[in-house]
XYZ file of C-alpha atoms in Angstrom:
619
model
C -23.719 11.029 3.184
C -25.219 11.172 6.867
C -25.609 14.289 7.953
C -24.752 14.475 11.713
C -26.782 17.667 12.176
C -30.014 16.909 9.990
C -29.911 13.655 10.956
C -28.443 13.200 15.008
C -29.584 16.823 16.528
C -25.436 17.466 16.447
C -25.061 21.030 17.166
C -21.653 22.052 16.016
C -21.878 25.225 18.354
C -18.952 24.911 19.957
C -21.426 25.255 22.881
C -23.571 22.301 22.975
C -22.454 19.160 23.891
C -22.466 16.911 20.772
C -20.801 13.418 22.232
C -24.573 11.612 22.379
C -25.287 12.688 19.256
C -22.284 11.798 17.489
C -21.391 8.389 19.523
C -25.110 7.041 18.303
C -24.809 8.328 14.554
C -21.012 6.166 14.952
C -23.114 3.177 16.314
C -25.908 2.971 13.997
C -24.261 3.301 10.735
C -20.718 1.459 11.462
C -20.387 -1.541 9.181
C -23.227 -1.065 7.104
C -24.015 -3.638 4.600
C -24.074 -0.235 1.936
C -21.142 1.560 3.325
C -21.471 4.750 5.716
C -20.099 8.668 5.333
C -21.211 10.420 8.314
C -20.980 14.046 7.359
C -20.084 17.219 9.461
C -20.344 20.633 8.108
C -18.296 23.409 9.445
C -19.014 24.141 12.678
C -17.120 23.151 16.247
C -18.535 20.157 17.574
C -17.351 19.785 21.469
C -17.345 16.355 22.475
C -16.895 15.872 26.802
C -15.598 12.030 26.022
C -14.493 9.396 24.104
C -16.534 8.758 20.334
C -15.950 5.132 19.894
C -15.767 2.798 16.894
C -18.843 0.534 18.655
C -21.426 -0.287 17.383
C -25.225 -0.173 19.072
C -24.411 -3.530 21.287
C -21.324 -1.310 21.919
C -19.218 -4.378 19.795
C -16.303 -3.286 18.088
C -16.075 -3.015 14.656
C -15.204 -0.722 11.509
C -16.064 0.246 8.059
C -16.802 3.958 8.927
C -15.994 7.480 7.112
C -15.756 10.573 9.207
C -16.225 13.414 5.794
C -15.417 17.520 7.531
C -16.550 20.130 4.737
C -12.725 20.994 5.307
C -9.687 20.876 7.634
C -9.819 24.007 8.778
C -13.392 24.748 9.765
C -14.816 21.536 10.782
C -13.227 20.876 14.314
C -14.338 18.050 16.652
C -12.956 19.590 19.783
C -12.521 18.265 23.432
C -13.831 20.119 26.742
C -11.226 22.431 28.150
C -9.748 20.647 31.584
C -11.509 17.534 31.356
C -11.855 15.290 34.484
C -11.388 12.340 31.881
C -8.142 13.534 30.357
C -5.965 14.622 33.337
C -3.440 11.684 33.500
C -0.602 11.639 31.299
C 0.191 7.676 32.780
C -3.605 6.704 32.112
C -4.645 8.602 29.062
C -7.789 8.943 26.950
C -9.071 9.158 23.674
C -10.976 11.757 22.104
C -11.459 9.745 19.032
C -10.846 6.015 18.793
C -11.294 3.478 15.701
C -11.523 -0.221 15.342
C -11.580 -3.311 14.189
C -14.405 -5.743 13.233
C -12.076 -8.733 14.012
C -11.021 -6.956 17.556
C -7.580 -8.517 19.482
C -8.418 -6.801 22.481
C -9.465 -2.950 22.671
C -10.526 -2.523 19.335
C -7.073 -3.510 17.784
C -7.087 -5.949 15.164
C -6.598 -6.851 11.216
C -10.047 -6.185 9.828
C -10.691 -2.666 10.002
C -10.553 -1.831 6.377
C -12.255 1.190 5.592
C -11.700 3.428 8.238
C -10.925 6.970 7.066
C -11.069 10.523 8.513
C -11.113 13.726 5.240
C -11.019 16.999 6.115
C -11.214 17.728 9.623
C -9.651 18.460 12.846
C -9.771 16.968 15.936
C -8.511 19.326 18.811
C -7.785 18.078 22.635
C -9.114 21.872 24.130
C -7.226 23.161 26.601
C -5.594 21.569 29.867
C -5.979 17.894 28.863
C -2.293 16.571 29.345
C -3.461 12.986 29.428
C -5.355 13.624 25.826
C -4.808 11.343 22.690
C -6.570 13.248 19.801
C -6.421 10.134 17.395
C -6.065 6.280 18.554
C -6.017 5.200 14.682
C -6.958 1.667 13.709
C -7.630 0.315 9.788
C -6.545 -2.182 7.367
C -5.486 -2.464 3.872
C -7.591 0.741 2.671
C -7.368 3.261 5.445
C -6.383 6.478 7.013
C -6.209 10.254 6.478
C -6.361 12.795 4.362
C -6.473 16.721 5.409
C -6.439 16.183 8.760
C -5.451 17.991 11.325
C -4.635 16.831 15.395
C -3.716 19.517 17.871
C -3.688 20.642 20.884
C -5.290 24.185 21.601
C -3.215 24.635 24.901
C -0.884 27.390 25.248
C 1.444 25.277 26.368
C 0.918 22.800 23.871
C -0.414 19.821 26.292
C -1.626 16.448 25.461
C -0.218 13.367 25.402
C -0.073 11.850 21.752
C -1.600 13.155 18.592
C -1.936 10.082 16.638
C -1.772 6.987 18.125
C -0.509 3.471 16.732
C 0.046 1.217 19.456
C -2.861 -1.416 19.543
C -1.840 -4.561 17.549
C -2.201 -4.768 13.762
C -2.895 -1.220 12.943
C -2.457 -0.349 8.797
C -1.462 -0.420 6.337
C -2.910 2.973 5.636
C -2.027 5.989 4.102
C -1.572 9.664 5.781
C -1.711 12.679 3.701
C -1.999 15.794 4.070
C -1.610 15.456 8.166
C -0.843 17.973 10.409
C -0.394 17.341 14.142
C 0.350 20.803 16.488
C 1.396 19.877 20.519
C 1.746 16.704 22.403
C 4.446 14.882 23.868
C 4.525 12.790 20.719
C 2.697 13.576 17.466
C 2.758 10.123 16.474
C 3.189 7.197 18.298
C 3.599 3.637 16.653
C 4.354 -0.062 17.894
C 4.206 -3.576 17.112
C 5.644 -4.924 13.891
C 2.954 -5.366 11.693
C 1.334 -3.523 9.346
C 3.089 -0.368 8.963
C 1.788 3.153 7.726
C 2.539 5.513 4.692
C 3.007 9.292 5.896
C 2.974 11.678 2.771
C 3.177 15.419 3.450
C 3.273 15.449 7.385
C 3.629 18.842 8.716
C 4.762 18.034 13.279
C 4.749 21.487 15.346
C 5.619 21.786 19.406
C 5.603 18.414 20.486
C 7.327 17.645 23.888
C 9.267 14.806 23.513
C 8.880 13.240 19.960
C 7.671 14.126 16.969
C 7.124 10.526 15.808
C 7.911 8.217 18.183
C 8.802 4.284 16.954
C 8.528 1.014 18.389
C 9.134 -2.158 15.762
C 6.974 -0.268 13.203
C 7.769 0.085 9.693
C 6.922 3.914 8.773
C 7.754 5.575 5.087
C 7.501 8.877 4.951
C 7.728 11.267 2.306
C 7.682 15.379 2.548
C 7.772 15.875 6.539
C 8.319 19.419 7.947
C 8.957 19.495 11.787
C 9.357 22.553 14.312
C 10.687 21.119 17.432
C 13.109 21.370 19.912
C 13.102 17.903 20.632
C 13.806 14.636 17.986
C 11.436 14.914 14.966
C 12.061 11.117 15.064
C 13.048 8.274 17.732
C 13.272 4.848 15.805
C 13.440 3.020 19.285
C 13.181 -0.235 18.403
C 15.812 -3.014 16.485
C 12.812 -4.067 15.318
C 11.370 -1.043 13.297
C 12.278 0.350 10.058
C 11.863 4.155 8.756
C 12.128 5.093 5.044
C 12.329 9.136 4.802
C 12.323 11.361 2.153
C 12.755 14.653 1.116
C 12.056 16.113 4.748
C 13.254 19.291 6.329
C 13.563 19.263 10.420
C 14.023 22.559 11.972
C 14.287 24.366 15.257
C 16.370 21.670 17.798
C 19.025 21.760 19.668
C 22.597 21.967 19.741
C 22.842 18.983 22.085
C 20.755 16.521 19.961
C 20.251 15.330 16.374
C 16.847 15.240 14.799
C 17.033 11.698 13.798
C 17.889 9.001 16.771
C 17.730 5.594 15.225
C 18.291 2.330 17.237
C 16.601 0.290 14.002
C 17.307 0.008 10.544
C 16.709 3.806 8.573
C 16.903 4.828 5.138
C 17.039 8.154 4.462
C 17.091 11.157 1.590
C 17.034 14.744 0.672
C 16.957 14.801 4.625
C 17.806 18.914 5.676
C 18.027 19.730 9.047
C 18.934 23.112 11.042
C 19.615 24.025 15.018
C 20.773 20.349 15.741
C 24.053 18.993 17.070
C 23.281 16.750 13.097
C 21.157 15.288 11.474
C 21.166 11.483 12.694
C 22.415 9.725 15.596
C 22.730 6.209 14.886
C 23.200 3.062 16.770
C 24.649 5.321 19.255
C 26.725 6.848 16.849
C 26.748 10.518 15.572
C 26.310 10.736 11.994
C 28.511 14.120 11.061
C 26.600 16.563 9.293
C 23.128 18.282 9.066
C 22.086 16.806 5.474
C 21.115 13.511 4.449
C 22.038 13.058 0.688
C 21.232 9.738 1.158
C 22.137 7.279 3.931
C 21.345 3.538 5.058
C 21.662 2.012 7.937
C 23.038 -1.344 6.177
C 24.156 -3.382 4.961
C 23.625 -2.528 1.727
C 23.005 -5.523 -0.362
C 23.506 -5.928 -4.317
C 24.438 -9.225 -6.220
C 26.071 -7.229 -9.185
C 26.968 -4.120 -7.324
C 27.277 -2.981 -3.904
C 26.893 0.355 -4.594
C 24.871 2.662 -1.375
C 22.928 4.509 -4.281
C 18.806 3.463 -4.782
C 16.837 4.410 -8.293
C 15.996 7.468 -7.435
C 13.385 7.842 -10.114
C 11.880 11.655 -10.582
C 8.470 11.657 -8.920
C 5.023 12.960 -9.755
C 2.308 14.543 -7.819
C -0.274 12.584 -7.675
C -2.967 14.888 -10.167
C -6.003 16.637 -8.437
C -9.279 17.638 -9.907
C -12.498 18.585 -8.246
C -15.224 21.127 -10.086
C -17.186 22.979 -7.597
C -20.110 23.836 -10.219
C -22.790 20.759 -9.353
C -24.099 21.056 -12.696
C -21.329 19.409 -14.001
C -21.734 16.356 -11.708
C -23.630 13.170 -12.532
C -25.975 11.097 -10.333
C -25.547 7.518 -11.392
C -29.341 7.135 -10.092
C -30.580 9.611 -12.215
C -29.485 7.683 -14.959
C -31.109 4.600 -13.795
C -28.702 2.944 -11.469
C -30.197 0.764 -8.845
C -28.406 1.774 -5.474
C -29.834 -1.528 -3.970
C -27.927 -3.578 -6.209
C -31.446 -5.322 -7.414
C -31.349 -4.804 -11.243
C -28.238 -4.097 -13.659
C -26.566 -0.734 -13.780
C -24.469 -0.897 -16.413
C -26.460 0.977 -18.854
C -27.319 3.550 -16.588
C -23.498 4.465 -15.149
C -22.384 4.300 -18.900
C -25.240 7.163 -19.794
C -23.974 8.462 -16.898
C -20.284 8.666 -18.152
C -21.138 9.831 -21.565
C -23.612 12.438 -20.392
C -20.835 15.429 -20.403
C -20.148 15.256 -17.207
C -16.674 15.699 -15.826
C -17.909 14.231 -12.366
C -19.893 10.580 -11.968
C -20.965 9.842 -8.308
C -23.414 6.561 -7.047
C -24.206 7.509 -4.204
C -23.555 5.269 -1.296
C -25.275 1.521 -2.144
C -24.332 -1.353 -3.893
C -24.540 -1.339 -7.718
C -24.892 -4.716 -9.874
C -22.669 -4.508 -13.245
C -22.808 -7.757 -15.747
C -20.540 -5.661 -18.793
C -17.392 -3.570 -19.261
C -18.021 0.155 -18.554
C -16.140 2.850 -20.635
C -14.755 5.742 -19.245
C -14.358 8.559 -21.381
C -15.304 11.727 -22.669
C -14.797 14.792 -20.331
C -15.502 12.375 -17.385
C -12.539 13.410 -14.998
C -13.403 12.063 -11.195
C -16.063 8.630 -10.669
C -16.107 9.240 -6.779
C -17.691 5.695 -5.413
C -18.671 7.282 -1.757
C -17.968 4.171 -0.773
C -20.276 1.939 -2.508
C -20.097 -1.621 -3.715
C -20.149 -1.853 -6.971
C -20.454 -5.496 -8.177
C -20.809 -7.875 -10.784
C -23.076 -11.057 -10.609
C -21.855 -14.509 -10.095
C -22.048 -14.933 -13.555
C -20.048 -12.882 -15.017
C -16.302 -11.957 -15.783
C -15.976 -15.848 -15.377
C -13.142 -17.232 -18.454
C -9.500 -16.835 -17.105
C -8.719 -17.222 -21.091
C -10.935 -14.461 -22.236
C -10.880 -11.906 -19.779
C -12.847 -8.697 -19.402
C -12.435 -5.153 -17.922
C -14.869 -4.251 -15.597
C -13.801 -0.325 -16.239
C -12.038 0.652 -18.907
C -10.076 3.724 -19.625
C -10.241 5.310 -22.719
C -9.602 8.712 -24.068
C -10.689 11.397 -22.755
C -10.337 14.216 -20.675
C -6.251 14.694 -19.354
C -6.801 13.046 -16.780
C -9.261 10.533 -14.642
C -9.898 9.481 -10.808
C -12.071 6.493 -9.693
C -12.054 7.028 -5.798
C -13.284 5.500 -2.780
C -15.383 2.674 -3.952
C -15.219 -1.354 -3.807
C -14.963 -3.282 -6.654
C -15.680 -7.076 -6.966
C -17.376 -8.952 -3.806
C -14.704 -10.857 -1.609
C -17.149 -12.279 0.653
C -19.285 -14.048 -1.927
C -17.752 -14.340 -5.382
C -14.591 -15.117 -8.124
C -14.422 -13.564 -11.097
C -11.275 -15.673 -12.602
C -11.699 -13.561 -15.857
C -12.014 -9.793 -14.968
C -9.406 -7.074 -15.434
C -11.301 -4.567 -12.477
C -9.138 -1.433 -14.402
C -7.796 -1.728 -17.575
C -5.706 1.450 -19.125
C -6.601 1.807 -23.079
C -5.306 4.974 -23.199
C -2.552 7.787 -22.380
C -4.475 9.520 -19.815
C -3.187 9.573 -16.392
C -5.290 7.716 -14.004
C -5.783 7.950 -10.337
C -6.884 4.877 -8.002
C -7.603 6.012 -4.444
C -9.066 5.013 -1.694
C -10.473 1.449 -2.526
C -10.487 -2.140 -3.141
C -10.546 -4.395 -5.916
C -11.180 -7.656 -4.607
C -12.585 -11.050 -5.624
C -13.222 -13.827 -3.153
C -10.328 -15.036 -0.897
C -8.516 -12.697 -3.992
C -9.472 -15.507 -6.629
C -8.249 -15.325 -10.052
C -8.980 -11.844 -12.425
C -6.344 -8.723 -12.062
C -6.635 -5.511 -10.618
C -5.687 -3.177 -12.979
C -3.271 -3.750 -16.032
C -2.585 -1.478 -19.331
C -2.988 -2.187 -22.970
C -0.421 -1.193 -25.461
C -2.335 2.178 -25.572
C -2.397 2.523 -21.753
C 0.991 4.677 -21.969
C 0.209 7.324 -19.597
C 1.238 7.777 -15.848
C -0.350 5.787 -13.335
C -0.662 6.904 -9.799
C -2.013 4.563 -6.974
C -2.871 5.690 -3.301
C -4.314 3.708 -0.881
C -5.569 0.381 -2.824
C -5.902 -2.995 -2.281
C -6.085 -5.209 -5.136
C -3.836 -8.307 -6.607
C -1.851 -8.428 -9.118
C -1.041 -5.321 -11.154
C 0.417 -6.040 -14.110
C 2.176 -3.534 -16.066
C 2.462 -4.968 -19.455
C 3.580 -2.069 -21.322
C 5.998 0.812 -20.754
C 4.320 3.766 -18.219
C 5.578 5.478 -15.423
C 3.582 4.327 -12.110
C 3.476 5.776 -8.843
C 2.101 4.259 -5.694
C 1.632 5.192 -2.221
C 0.631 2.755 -0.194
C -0.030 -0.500 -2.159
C -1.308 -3.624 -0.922
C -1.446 -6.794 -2.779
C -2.582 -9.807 -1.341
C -2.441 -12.956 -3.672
C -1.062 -16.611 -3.530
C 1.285 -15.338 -6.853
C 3.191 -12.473 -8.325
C 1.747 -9.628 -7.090
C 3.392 -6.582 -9.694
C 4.615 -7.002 -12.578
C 6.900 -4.700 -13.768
C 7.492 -5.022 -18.207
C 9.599 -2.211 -18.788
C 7.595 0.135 -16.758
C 8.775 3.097 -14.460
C 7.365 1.559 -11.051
C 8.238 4.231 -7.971
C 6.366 2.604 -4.102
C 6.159 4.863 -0.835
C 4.922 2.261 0.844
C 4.213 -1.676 -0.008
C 2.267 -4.334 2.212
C 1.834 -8.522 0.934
C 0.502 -11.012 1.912
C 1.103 -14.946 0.865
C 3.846 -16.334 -1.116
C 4.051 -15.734 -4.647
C 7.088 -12.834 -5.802
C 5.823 -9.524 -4.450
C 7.269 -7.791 -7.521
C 8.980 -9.150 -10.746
C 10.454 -6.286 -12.586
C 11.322 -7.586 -16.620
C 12.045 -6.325 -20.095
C 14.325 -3.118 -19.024
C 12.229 -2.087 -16.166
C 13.026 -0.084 -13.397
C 11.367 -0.603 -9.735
C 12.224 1.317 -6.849
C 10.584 0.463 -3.691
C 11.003 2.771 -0.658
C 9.924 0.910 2.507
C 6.991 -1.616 3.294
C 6.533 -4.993 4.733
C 6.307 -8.591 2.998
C 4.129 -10.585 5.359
C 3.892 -14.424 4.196
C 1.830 -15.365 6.621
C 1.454 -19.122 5.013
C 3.537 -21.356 3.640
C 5.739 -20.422 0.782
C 7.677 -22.776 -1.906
C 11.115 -23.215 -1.299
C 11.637 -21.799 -5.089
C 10.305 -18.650 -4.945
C 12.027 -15.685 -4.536
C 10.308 -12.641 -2.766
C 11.643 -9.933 -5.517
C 12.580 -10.781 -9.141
C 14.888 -8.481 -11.109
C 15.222 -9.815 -15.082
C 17.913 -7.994 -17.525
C 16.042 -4.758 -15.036
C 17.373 -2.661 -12.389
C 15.357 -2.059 -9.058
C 16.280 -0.679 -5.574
C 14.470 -1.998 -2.029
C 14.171 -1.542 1.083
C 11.612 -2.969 3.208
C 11.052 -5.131 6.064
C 9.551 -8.784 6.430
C 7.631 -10.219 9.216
C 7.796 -13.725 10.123
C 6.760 -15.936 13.256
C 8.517 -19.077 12.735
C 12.146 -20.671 12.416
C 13.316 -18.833 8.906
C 15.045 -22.344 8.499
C 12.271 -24.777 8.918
C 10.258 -26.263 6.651
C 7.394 -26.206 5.970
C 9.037 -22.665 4.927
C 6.878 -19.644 6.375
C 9.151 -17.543 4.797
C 10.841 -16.661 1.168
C 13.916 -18.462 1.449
C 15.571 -16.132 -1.212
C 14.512 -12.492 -1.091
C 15.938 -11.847 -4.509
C 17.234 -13.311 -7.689
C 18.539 -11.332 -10.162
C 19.066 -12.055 -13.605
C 21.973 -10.048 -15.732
C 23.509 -11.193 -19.164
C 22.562 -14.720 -18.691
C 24.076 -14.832 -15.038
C 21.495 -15.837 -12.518
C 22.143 -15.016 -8.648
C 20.334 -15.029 -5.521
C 20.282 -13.535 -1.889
C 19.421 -16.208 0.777
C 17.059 -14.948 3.327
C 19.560 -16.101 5.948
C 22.330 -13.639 4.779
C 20.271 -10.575 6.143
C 19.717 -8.811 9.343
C 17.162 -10.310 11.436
C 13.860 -9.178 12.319
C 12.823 -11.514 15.519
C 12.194 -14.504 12.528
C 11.471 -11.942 9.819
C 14.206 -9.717 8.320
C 15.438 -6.155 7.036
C 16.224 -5.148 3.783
C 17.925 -1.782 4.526
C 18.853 -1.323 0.651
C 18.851 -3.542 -1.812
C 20.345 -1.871 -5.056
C 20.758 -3.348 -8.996
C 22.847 -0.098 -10.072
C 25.708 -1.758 -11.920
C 25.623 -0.827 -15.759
C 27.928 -3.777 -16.430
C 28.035 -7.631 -15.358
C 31.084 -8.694 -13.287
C 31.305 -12.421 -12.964
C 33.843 -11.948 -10.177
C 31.604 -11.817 -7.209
């Protein structure tokens, strides 16, 4: 990690001004070919303007880490009454990210991994034209133990977190908490939406979260406010919420106002006229049970009900004694990626440890690495690790790059990239296989191959029986082969071909982004898949034949939302043409694309249940 004290002169005083400092350890360490954490201790680090994602030829771009030592004592905070931040028509960021691949203002759909951990960014006092956050990221992004607020008595600023340049996400949010504003979140355009898990919104103004053509899935918010906790403005957008209690209000409004599509559960809400207005219409009541929008959609059934499948936390494990963490390097690894590593991270592994780190480089790995033992975390800081050209090469034979075995209850690989998109396939690797009934944790990373060639991002063996839990990954396919519970938040497969496979597997989503044709998940052999809100993107040309979901002699629920820019009915197709077949007793059936509500070209699936327990051949 980079050090922006040791390193920059940063004073974080809460005196000094830090903005030079900062703004040139962003520039000369954004997009580096190794990775970059820039760390910053406790301490309150006043900034008098904007900290840019630029780098030293002040060029957009991305690939940056902001790392606090924690939430509540590492505070980048703005100058009280700020000549810069005074409009609330012509406002300002305090801290703003990008995009390599820029569409104007730093927007744009390479800005993969972009991440703020453990910090807080507060807008001072007296800066109503303030936005504490303009986020931007792709694929693997976003926040974790964050905090946005406004230190004004009167709660002033103008958005917490902001979402409305062009292609931000998909990302994942957890653990956020945003205090003032007009809006704590703010969120346009249609693509690529944004997972929100355990989102705590305090005295905003006017929204809470505020929607434009989005599509947001939330799970476990708590709001305080007089006003909305949520305005789904748009026809365009789509909100999946969960389990989420909205106090304070008023008698006069409801907490949800919906002019989209909205599915919603476990929804309790208290000191508002109810809980959801939609369409213009009052919903009676102050509890959601569980509601959609609709039309609800079924081929067997047309029952209003989804999976609901119980839910695990995702498992968390850190050990604050250092002598139970490993150094990959002193082992032998080769940060520079020069020389194999293999030998050195498996010493590593099997040294006792119950924490493996390689520091932040790129690592060169030609053979399957075990992980067992009392090994509980491998935390990547964001390094490359990568096998040669030459290896992990026969489709017929393939290998695991890492492989979990027993061990220790439970194990995390986080925050690390696997494979090499920009240079190499490896048409026979398995990047994470499961030999075991440990539960594993992915976070944080990306499992890639070039132009997602060939090989599989993580699959189980028959042994691999333990749960799975998934936040924040990109990698294509996932194939669970034998029966485990999986949990994701915040999944995105890209591959020309079917993306999850579900074989009589427990598969729960918050949150699912695709790209390319192929079926985004096939669910088989008694599975059940529930999918709570995400967006199927095409974006080239997909077979007339292919369905976008798959349900064989299995049950699933869905709800999600697809974007698509041309004519849904001309071919070449740019879109699925059936969004789901389903398979029951021999009887095959399918729901045309063109049966649904639209989307501009794209469409919505407010719920899509299989909950029948018996075949009907009447429909």
């Amino acid at each position: 990690m980079i050090n922006v004290k040791t390193k920059y002169g940063a004073k974080g005083d809460g005196v000094t001004d830090d903005t030079v400092a900062i703004q040139k350890a962003i520039s000369q360490n954004i997009h580096s070919a190794n990775g970059a954490i820039l760390y910053f201790p406790a301490g309150i680090y006043l900034v008098s303007g904007p900290l840019v994602y630029k780098d030293i030829s002040q060029t957009w771009s991305s690939a940056l880490t902001f790392q606090g030592e924690n939430q509540e004592n590492t505070i980048i905070r703005l100058t009280d009454n700020n000549p810069l931040y005074q409009s609330s028509s012509n406002t300002e960021d305090v801290l703003d990210l990008g995009s390599q691949n820029t569409f104007g203002s730093g927007g744009g759909n390479d800005g993969f991994d972009n991440y703020l951990f453990d910090i807080t960014v507060d807008v001072g006092k007296g800066n109503k034209g303030a936005v504490a956050l303009d986020f931007m990221g792709n694929n693997y992004c976003g926040l974790r133990n964050v905090k946005l607020k406004s230190s004004d008595p009167s709660h002033v600023g103008s958005i917490g977190l902001s979402m409305m340049r062009y292609a931000a996400g998909p990302c994942l949010m957890k653990n956020v908490v945003i205090d003032g504003f007009d809006y704590g979140i703010k969120a346009a355009n249609t693509e690529y939406s944004a997972t929100f898990e355990v989102l705590t919104l305090l005295n905003q103004g006017v929204y809470g979260i505020y929607n434009s053509g989005n599509v947001l899935s939330v799970r476990g918010l708590a709001s305080t406010n007089y006003v909305p906790a949520i305005y789904n403005q748009s026809a365009l957008g789509l909100i999946t919420l969960l389990q989420a209690s909205l106090n304070g209000g008023s008698s006069s409004i409801s907490a949800i106002e919906n002019s989209g599509t909205i599915y919603a559960r476990n929804v309790n809400t208290s000191g508002y006229l109810s809980a959801l207005d939609s369409n213009s219409k009052t919903i009676p009541g102050k509890t959601l049970t569980e509601y959609d929008s609709g039309p609800t959609q079924g081929l067997f059934s047309n029952t209003a009900s989804s999976m609901n499948l119980p839910i695990q936390e995702t498992p968390q494990f850190e050990d604050s004694n250092l002598a139970d963490w490993a150094n990959v390097i002193a082992f032998g690894a080769d940060s520079s990626g020069s020389s194999d590593s293999s030998a050195a991270i498996q010493a590593a592994i099997d040294s006792g440890a119950t924490t493996v780190y390689f520091p932040t480089g790129k690592y060169l790995v030609n053979q399957t690495v075990f992980v067992r033992g009392t090994v509980r975390t491998i935390s990547g800081f964001d390094s490359y690790i990568t096998p040669p050209k030459t290896a992990f090469q026969s489709p017929t034979s393939p290998l695991p790059l890492f492989r979990i075995d027993a061990g220790a209850p439970d194990v995390t690989l986080s925050h690390v990239q696997l494979g090499n998109w920009g240079a190499y396939a490896y048409p026979g690797i398995i990047f994470v296989e499961r030999n075991s009934s440990r539960s594993v944790v992915l976070t944080d990373s990306a499992y890639l191959s070039i132009g997602t060639v060939g090989g599989v991002g993580y699959q189980n063996t028959a042994l691999g029986t333990g749960s799975l839990f998934v936040e924040d990954v990109s990698a294509a396919p996932w194939n669970i082969m034998y029966a485990q519970d999986a949990f994701a938040r915040q999944i995105n497969p890209e591959a020309n071909g079917t993306k999850i496979l579900n074989n009589g597997g427990n598969l729960w989503i918050l949150g699912l982004k695709t790209e390319q044709a192929g079926t985004n998940i096939e669910t088989d052999n008694g599975g059940i898949t529930e999918l709570l809100g995400g967006l199927i993107y095409p974006a080239q040309t997909v077979p007339s034949n292919q369905s976008a979901f798959l349900i064989n002699k299995s049950r699933a629920s869905l709800v999600y939302a697809v974007s698509n820019y041309s004519v849904p009915s001309s071919s070449p197709y740019s879109i699925f043409q059936t969004q789901v077949t389903e398979i029951q007793k021999g009887i095959t059936r399918t729901l045309p694309t063109l049966s649904l509500p639209s989307r501009g070209y794209g469409i919505l699936m407010p719920l899509y249940s299989s909950q029948a327990a018996s075949v009907s051949t009447a429909k």
